[in-house]
PDB file of N, CA and C in Angstrom:
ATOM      1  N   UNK A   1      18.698  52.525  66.737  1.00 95.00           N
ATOM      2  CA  UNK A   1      18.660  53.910  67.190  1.00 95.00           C
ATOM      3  C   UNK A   1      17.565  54.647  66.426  1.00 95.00           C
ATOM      4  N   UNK A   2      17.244  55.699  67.005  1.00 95.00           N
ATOM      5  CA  UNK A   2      16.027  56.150  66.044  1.00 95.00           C
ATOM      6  C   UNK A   2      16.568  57.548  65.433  1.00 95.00           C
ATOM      7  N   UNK A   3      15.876  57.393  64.445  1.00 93.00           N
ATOM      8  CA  UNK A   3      16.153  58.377  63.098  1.00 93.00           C
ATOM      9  C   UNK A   3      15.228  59.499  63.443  1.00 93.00           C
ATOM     10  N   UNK A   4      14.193  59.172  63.850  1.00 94.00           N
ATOM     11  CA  UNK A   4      13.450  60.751  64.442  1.00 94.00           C
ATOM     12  C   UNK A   4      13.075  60.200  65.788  1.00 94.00           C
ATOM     13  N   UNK A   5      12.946  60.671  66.655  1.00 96.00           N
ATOM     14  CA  UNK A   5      12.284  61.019  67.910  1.00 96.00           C
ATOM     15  C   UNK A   5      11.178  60.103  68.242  1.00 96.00           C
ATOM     16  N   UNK A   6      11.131  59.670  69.202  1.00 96.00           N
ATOM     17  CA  UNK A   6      10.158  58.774  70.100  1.00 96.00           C
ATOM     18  C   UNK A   6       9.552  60.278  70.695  1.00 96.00           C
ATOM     19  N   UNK A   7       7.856  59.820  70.195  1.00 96.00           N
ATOM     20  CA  UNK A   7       7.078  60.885  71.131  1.00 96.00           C
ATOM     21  C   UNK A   7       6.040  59.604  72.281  1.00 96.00           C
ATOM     22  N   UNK A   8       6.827  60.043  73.391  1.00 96.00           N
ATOM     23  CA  UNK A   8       5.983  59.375  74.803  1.00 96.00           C
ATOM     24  C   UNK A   8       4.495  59.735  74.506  1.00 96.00           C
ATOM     25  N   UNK A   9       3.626  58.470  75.260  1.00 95.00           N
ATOM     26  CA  UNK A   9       2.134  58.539  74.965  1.00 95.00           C
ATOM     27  C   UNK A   9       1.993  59.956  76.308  1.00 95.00           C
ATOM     28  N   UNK A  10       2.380  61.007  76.463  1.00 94.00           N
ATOM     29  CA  UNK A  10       2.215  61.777  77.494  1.00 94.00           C
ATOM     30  C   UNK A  10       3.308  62.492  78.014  1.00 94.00           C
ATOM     31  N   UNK A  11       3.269  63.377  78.973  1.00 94.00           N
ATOM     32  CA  UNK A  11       4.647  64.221  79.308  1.00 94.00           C
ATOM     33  C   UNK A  11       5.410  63.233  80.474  1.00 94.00           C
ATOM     34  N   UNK A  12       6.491  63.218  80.878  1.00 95.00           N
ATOM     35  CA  UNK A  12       7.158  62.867  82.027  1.00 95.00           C
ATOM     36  C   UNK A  12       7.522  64.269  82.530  1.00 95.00           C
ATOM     37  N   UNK A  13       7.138  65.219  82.454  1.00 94.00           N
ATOM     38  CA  UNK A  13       7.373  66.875  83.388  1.00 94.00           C
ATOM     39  C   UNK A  13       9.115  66.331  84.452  1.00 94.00           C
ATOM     40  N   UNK A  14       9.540  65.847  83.400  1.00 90.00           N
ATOM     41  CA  UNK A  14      11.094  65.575  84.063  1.00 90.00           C
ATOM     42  C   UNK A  14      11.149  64.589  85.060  1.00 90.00           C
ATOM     43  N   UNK A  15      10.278  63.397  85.761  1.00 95.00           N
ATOM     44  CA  UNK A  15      10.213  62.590  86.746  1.00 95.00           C
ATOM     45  C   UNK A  15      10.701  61.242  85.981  1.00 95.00           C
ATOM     46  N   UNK A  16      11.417  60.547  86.609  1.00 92.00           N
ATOM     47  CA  UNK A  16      12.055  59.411  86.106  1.00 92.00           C
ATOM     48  C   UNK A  16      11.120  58.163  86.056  1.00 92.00           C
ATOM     49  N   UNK A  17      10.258  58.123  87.315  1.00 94.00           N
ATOM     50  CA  UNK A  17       9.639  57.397  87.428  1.00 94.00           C
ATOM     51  C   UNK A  17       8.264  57.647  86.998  1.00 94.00           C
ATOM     52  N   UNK A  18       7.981  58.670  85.820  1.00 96.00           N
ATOM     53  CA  UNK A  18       6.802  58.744  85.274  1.00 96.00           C
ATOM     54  C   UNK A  18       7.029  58.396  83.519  1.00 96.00           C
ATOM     55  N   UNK A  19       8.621  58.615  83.461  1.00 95.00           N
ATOM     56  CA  UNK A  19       9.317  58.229  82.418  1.00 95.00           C
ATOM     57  C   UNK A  19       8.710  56.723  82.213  1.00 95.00           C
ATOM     58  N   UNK A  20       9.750  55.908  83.314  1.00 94.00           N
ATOM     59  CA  UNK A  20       9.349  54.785  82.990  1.00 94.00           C
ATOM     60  C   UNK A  20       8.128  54.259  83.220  1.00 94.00           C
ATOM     61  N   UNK A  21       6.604  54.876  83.610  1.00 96.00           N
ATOM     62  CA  UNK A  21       5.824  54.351  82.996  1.00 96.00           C
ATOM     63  C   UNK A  21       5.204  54.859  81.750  1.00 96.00           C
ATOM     64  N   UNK A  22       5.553  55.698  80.665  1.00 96.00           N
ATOM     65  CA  UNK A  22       5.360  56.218  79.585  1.00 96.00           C
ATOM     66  C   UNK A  22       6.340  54.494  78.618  1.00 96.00           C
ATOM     67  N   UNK A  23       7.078  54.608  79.074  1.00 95.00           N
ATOM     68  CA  UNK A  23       7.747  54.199  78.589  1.00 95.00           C
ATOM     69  C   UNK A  23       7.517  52.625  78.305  1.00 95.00           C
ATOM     70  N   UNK A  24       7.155  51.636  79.250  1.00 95.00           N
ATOM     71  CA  UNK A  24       5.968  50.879  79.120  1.00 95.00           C
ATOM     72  C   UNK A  24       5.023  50.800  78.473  1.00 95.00           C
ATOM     73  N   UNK A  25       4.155  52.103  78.530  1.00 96.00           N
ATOM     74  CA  UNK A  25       3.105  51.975  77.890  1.00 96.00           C
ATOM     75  C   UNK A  25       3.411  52.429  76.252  1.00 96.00           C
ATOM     76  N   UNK A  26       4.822  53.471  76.087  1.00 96.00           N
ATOM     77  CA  UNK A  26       4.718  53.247  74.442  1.00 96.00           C
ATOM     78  C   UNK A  26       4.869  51.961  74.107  1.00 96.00           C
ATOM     79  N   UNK A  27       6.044  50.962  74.673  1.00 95.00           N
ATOM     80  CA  UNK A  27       6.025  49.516  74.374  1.00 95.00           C
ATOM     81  C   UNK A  27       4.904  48.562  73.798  1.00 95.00           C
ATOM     82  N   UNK A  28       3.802  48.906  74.696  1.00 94.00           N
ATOM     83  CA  UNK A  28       2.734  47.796  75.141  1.00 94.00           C
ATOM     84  C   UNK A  28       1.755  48.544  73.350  1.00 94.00           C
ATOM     85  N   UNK A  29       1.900  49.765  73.753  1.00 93.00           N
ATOM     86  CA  UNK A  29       0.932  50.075  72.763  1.00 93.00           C
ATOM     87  C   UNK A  29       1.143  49.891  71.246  1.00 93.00           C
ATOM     88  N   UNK A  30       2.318  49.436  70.975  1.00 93.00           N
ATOM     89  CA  UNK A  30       2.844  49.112  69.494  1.00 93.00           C
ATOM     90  C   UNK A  30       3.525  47.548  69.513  1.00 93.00           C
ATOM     91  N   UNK A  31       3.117  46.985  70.828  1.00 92.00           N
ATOM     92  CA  UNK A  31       2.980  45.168  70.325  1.00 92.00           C
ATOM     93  C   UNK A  31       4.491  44.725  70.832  1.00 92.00           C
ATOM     94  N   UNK A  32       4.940  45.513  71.431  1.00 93.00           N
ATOM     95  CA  UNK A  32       6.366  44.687  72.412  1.00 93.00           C
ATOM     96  C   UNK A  32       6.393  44.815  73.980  1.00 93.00           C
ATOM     97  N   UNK A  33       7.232  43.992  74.423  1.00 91.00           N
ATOM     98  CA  UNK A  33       6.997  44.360  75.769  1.00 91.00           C
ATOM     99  C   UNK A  33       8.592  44.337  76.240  1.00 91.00           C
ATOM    100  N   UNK A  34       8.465  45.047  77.299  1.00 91.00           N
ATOM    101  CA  UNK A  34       9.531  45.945  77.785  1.00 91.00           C
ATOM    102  C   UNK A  34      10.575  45.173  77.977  1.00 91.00           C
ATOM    103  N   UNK A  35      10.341  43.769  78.312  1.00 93.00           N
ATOM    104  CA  UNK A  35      10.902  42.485  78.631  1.00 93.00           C
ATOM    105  C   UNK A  35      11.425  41.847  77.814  1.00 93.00           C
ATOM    106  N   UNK A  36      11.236  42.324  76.663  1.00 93.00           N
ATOM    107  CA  UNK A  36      12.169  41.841  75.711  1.00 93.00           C
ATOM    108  C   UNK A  36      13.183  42.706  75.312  1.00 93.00           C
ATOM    109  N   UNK A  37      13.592  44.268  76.188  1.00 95.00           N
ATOM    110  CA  UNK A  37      14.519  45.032  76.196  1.00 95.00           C
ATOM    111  C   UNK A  37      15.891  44.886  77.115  1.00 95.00           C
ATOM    112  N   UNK A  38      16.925  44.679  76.478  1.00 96.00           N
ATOM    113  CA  UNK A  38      18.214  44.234  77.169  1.00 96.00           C
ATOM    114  C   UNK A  38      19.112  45.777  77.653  1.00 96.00           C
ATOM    115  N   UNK A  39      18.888  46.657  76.566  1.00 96.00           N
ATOM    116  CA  UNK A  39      19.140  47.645  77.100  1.00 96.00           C
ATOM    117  C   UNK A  39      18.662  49.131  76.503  1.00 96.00           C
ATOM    118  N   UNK A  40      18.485  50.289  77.254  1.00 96.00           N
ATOM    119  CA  UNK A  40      17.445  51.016  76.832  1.00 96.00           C
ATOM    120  C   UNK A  40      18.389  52.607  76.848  1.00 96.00           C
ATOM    121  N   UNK A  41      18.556  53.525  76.252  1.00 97.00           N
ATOM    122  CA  UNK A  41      19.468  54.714  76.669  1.00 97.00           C
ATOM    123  C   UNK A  41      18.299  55.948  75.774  1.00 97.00           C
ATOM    124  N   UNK A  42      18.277  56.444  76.862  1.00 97.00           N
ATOM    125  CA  UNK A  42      17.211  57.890  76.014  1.00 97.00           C
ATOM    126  C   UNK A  42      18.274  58.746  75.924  1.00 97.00           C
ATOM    127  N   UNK A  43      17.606  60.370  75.072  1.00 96.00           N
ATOM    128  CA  UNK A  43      18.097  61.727  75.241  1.00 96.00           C
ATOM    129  C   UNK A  43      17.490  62.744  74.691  1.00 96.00           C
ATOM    130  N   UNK A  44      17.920  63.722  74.459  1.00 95.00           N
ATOM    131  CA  UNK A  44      17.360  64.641  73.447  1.00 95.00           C
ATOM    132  C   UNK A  44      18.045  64.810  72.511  1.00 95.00           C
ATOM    133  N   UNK A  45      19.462  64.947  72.642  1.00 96.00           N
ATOM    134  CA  UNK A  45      20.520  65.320  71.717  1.00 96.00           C
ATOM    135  C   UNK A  45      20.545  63.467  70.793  1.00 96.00           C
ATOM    136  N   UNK A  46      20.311  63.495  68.926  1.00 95.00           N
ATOM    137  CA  UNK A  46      20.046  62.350  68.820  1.00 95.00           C
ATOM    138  C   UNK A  46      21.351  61.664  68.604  1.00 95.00           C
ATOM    139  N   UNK A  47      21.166  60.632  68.350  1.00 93.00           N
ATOM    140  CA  UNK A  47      22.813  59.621  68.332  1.00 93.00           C
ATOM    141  C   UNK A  47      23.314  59.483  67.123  1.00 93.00           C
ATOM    142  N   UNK A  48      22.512  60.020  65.777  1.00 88.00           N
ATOM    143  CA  UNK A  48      23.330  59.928  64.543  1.00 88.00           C
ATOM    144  C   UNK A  48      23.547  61.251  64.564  1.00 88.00           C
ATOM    145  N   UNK A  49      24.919  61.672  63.525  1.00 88.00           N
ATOM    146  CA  UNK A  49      25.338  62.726  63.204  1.00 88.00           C
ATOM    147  C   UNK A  49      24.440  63.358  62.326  1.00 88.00           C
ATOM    148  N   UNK A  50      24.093  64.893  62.106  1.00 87.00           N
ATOM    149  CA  UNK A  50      23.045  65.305  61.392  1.00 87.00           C
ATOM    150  C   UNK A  50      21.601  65.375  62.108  1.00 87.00           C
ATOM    151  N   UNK A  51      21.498  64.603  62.671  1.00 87.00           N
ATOM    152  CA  UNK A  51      20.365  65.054  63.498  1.00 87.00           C
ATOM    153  C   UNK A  51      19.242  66.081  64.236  1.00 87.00           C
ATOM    154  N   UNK A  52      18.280  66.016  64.633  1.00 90.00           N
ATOM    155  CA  UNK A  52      17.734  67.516  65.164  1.00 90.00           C
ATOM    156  C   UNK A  52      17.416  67.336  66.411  1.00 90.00           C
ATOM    157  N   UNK A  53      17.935  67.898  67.350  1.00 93.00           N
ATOM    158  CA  UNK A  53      17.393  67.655  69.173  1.00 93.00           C
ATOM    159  C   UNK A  53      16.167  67.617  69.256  1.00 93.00           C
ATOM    160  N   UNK A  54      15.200  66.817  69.959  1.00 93.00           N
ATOM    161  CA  UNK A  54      14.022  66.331  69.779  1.00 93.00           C
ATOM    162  C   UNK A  54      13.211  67.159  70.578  1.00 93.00           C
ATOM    163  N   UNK A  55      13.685  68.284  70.796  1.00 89.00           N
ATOM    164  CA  UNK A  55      12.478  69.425  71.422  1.00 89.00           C
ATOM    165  C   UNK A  55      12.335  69.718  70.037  1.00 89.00           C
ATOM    166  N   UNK A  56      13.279  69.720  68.977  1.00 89.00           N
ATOM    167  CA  UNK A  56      12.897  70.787  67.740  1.00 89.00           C
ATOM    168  C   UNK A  56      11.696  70.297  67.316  1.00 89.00           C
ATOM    169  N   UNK A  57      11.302  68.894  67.323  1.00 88.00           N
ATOM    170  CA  UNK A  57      10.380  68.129  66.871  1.00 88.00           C
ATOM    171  C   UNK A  57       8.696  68.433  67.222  1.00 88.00           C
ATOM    172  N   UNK A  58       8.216  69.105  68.402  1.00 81.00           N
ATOM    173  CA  UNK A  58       7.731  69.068  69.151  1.00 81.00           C
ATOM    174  C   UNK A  58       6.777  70.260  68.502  1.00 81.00           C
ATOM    175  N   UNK A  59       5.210  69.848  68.083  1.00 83.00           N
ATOM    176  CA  UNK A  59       4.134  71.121  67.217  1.00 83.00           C
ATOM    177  C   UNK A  59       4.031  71.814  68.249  1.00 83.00           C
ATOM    178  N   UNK A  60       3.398  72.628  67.634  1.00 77.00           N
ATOM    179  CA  UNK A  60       2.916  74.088  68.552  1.00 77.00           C
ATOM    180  C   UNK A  60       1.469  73.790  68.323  1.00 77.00           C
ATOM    181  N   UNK A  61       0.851  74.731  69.774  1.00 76.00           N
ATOM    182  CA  UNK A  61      -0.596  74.640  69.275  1.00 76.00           C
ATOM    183  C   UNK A  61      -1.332  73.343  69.666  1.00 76.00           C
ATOM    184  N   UNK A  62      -2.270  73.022  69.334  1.00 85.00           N
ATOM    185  CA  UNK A  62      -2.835  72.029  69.927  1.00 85.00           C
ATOM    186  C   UNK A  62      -3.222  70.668  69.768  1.00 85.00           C
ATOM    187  N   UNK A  63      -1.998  70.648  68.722  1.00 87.00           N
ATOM    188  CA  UNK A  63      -1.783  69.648  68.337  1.00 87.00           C
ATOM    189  C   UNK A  63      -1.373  67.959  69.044  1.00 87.00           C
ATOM    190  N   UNK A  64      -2.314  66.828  68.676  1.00 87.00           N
ATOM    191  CA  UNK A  64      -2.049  66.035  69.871  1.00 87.00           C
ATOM    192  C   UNK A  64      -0.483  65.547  70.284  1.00 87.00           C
ATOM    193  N   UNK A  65       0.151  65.817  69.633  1.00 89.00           N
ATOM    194  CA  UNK A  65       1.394  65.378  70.169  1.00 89.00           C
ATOM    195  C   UNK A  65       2.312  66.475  71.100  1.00 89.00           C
ATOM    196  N   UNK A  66       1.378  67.818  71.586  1.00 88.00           N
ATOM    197  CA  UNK A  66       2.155  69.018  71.589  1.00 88.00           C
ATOM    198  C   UNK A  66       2.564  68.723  73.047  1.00 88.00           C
ATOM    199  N   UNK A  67       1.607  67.531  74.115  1.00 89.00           N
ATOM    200  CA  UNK A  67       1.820  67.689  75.292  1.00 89.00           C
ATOM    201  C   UNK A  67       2.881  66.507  75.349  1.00 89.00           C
ATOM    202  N   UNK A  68       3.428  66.064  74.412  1.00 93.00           N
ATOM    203  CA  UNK A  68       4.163  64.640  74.507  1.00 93.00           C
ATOM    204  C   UNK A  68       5.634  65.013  75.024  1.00 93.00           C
ATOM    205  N   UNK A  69       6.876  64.034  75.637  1.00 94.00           N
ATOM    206  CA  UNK A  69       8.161  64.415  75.840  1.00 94.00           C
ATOM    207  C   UNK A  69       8.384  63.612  74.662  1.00 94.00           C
ATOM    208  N   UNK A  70       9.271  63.845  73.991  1.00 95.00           N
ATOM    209  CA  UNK A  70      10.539  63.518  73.064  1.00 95.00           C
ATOM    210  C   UNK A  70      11.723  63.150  73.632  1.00 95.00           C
ATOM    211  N   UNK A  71      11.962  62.054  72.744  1.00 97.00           N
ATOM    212  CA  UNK A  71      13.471  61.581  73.336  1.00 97.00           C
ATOM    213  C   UNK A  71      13.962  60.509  71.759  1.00 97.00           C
ATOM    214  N   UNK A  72      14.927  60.821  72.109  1.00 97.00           N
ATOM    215  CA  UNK A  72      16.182  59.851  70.880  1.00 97.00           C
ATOM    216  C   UNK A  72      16.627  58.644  71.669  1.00 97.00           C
ATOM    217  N   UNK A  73      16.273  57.741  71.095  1.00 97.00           N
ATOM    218  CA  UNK A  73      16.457  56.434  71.962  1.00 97.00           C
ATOM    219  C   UNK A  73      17.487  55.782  71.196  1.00 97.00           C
ATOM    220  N   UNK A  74      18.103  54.565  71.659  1.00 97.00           N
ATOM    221  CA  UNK A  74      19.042  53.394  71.592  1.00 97.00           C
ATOM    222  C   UNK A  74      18.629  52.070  72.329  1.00 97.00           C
ATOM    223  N   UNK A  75      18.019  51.567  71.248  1.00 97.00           N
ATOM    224  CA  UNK A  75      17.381  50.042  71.877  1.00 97.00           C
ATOM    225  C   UNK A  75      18.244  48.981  71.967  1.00 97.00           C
ATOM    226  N   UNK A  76      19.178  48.084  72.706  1.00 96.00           N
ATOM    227  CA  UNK A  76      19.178  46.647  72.147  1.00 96.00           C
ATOM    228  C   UNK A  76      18.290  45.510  72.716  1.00 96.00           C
ATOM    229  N   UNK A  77      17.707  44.920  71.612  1.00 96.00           N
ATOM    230  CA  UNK A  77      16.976  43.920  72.676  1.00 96.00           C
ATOM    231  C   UNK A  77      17.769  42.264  72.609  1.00 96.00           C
ATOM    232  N   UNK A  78      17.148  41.961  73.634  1.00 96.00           N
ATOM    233  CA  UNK A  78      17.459  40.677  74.093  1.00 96.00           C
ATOM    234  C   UNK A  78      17.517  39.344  72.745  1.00 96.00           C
ATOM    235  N   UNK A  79      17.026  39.375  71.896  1.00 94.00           N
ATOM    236  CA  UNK A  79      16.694  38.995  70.604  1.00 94.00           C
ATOM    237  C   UNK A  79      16.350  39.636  69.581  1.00 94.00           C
ATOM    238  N   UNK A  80      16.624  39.216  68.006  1.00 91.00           N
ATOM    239  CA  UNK A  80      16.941  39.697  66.946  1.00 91.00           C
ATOM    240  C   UNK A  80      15.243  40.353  66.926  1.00 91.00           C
ATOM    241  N   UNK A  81      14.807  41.469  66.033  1.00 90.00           N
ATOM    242  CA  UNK A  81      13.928  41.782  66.298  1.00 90.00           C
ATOM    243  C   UNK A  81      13.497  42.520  64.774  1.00 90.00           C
ATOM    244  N   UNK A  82      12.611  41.998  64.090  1.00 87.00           N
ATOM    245  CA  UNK A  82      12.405  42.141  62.465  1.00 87.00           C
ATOM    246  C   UNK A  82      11.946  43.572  62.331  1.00 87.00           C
ATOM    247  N   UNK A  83      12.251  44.437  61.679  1.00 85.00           N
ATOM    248  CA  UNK A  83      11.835  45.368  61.399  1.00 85.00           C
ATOM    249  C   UNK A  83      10.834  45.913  60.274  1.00 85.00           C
ATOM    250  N   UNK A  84      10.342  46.675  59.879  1.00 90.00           N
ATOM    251  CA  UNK A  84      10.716  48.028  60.621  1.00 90.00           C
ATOM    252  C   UNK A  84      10.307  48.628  61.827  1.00 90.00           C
ATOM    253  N   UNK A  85      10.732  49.455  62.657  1.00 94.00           N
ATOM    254  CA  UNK A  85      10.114  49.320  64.112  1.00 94.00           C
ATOM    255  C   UNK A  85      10.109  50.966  64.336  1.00 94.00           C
ATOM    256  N   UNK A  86       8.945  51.389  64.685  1.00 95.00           N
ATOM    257  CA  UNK A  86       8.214  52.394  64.894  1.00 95.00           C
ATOM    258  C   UNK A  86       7.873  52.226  66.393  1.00 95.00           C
ATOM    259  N   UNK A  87       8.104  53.102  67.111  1.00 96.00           N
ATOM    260  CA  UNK A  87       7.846  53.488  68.703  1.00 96.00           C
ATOM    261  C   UNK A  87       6.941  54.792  69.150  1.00 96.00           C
ATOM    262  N   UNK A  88       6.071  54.717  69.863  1.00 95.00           N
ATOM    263  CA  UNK A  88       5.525  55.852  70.393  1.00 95.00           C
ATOM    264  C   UNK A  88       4.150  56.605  69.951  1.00 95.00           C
ATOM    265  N   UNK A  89       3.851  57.505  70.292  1.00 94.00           N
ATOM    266  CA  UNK A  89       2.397  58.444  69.930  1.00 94.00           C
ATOM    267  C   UNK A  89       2.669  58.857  68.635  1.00 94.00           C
ATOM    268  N   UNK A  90       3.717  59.037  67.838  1.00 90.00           N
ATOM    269  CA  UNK A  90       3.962  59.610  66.390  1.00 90.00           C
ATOM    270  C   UNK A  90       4.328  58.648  65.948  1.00 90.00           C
ATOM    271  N   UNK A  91       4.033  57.696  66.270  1.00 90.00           N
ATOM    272  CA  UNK A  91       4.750  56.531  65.047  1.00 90.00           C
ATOM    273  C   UNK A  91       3.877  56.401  63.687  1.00 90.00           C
ATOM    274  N   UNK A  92       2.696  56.805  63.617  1.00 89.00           N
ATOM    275  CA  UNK A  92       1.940  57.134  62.426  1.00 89.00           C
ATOM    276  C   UNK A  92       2.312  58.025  61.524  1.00 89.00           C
ATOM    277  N   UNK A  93       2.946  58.888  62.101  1.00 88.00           N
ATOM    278  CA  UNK A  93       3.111  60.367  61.469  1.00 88.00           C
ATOM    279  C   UNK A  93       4.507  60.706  61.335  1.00 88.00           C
ATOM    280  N   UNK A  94       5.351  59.495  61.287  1.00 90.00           N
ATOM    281  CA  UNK A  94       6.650  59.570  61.186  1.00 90.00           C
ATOM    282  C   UNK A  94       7.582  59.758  62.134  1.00 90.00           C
ATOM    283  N   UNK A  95       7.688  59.913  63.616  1.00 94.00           N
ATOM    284  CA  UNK A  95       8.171  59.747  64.581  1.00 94.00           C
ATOM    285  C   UNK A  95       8.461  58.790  65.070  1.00 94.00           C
ATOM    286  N   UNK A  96       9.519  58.622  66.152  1.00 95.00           N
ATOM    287  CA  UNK A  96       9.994  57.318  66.844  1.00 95.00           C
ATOM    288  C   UNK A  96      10.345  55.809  65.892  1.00 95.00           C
ATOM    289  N   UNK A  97      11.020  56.539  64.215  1.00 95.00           N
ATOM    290  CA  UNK A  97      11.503  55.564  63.214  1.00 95.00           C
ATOM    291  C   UNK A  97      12.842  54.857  63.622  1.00 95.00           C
ATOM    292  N   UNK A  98      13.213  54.063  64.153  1.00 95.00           N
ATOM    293  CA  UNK A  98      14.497  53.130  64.500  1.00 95.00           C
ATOM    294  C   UNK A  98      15.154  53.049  62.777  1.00 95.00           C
ATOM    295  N   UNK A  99      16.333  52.566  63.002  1.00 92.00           N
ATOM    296  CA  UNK A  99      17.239  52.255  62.070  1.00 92.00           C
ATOM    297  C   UNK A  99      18.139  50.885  62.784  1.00 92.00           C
ATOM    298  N   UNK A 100      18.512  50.267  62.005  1.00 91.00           N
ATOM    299  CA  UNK A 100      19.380  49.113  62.841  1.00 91.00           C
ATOM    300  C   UNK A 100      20.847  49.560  62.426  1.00 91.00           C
ATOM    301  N   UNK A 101      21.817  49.623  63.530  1.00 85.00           N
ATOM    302  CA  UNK A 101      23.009  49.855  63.399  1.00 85.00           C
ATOM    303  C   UNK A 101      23.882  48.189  64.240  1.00 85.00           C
ATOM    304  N   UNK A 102      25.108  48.066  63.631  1.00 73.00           N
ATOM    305  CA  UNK A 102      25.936  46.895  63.785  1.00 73.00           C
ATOM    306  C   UNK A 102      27.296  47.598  65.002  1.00 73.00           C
TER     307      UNK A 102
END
């Protein structure tokens, strides 16, 4: 599950099917492929307790991540998968950090 926010390489302006190609392409662009995902659950509201809804996340200004959607994800994949695992356009800058939960 992620500890901060997955920022999409781009907006999905709410379309599902623009989702899932953001969603692809964060995959592809940090060295996994989608196909090795068994199951996938987004949101905004995040899945650990304590958390911050992932609009809060989101710069102002013109900053490159300002046009991105945010989402709190829940990965399992199909196989064990070594960490640490960083997802998305902020994964440099501390965004889209997974945690492994049992």
């Amino acid at each position: 599950i992620t500890v901060t926010p997955v920022a999409l390489p781009g907006s999905d302006d709410g379309k599902a099917n623009k989702t899932d190609k953001l969603m692809a392409k964060m995959f592809s662009h940090a060295g996994y492929s989608i196909d090795d995902v068994a199951d996938l659950d987004f949101r905004r509201v995040p899945f650990v307790r304590g958390g911050e809804d992932a609009k809060r996340y989101r710069p102002n200004g013109s900053h490159y991540l300002g046009n991105c959607t945010m989402y709190h994800m829940r990965i399992r994949w199909k196989h064990r998968m070594p960490g640490p695992i960083a997802l998305g356009s902020g994964r440099f800058c501390g965004l889209g950090i997974f945690a492994a939960i049992e």
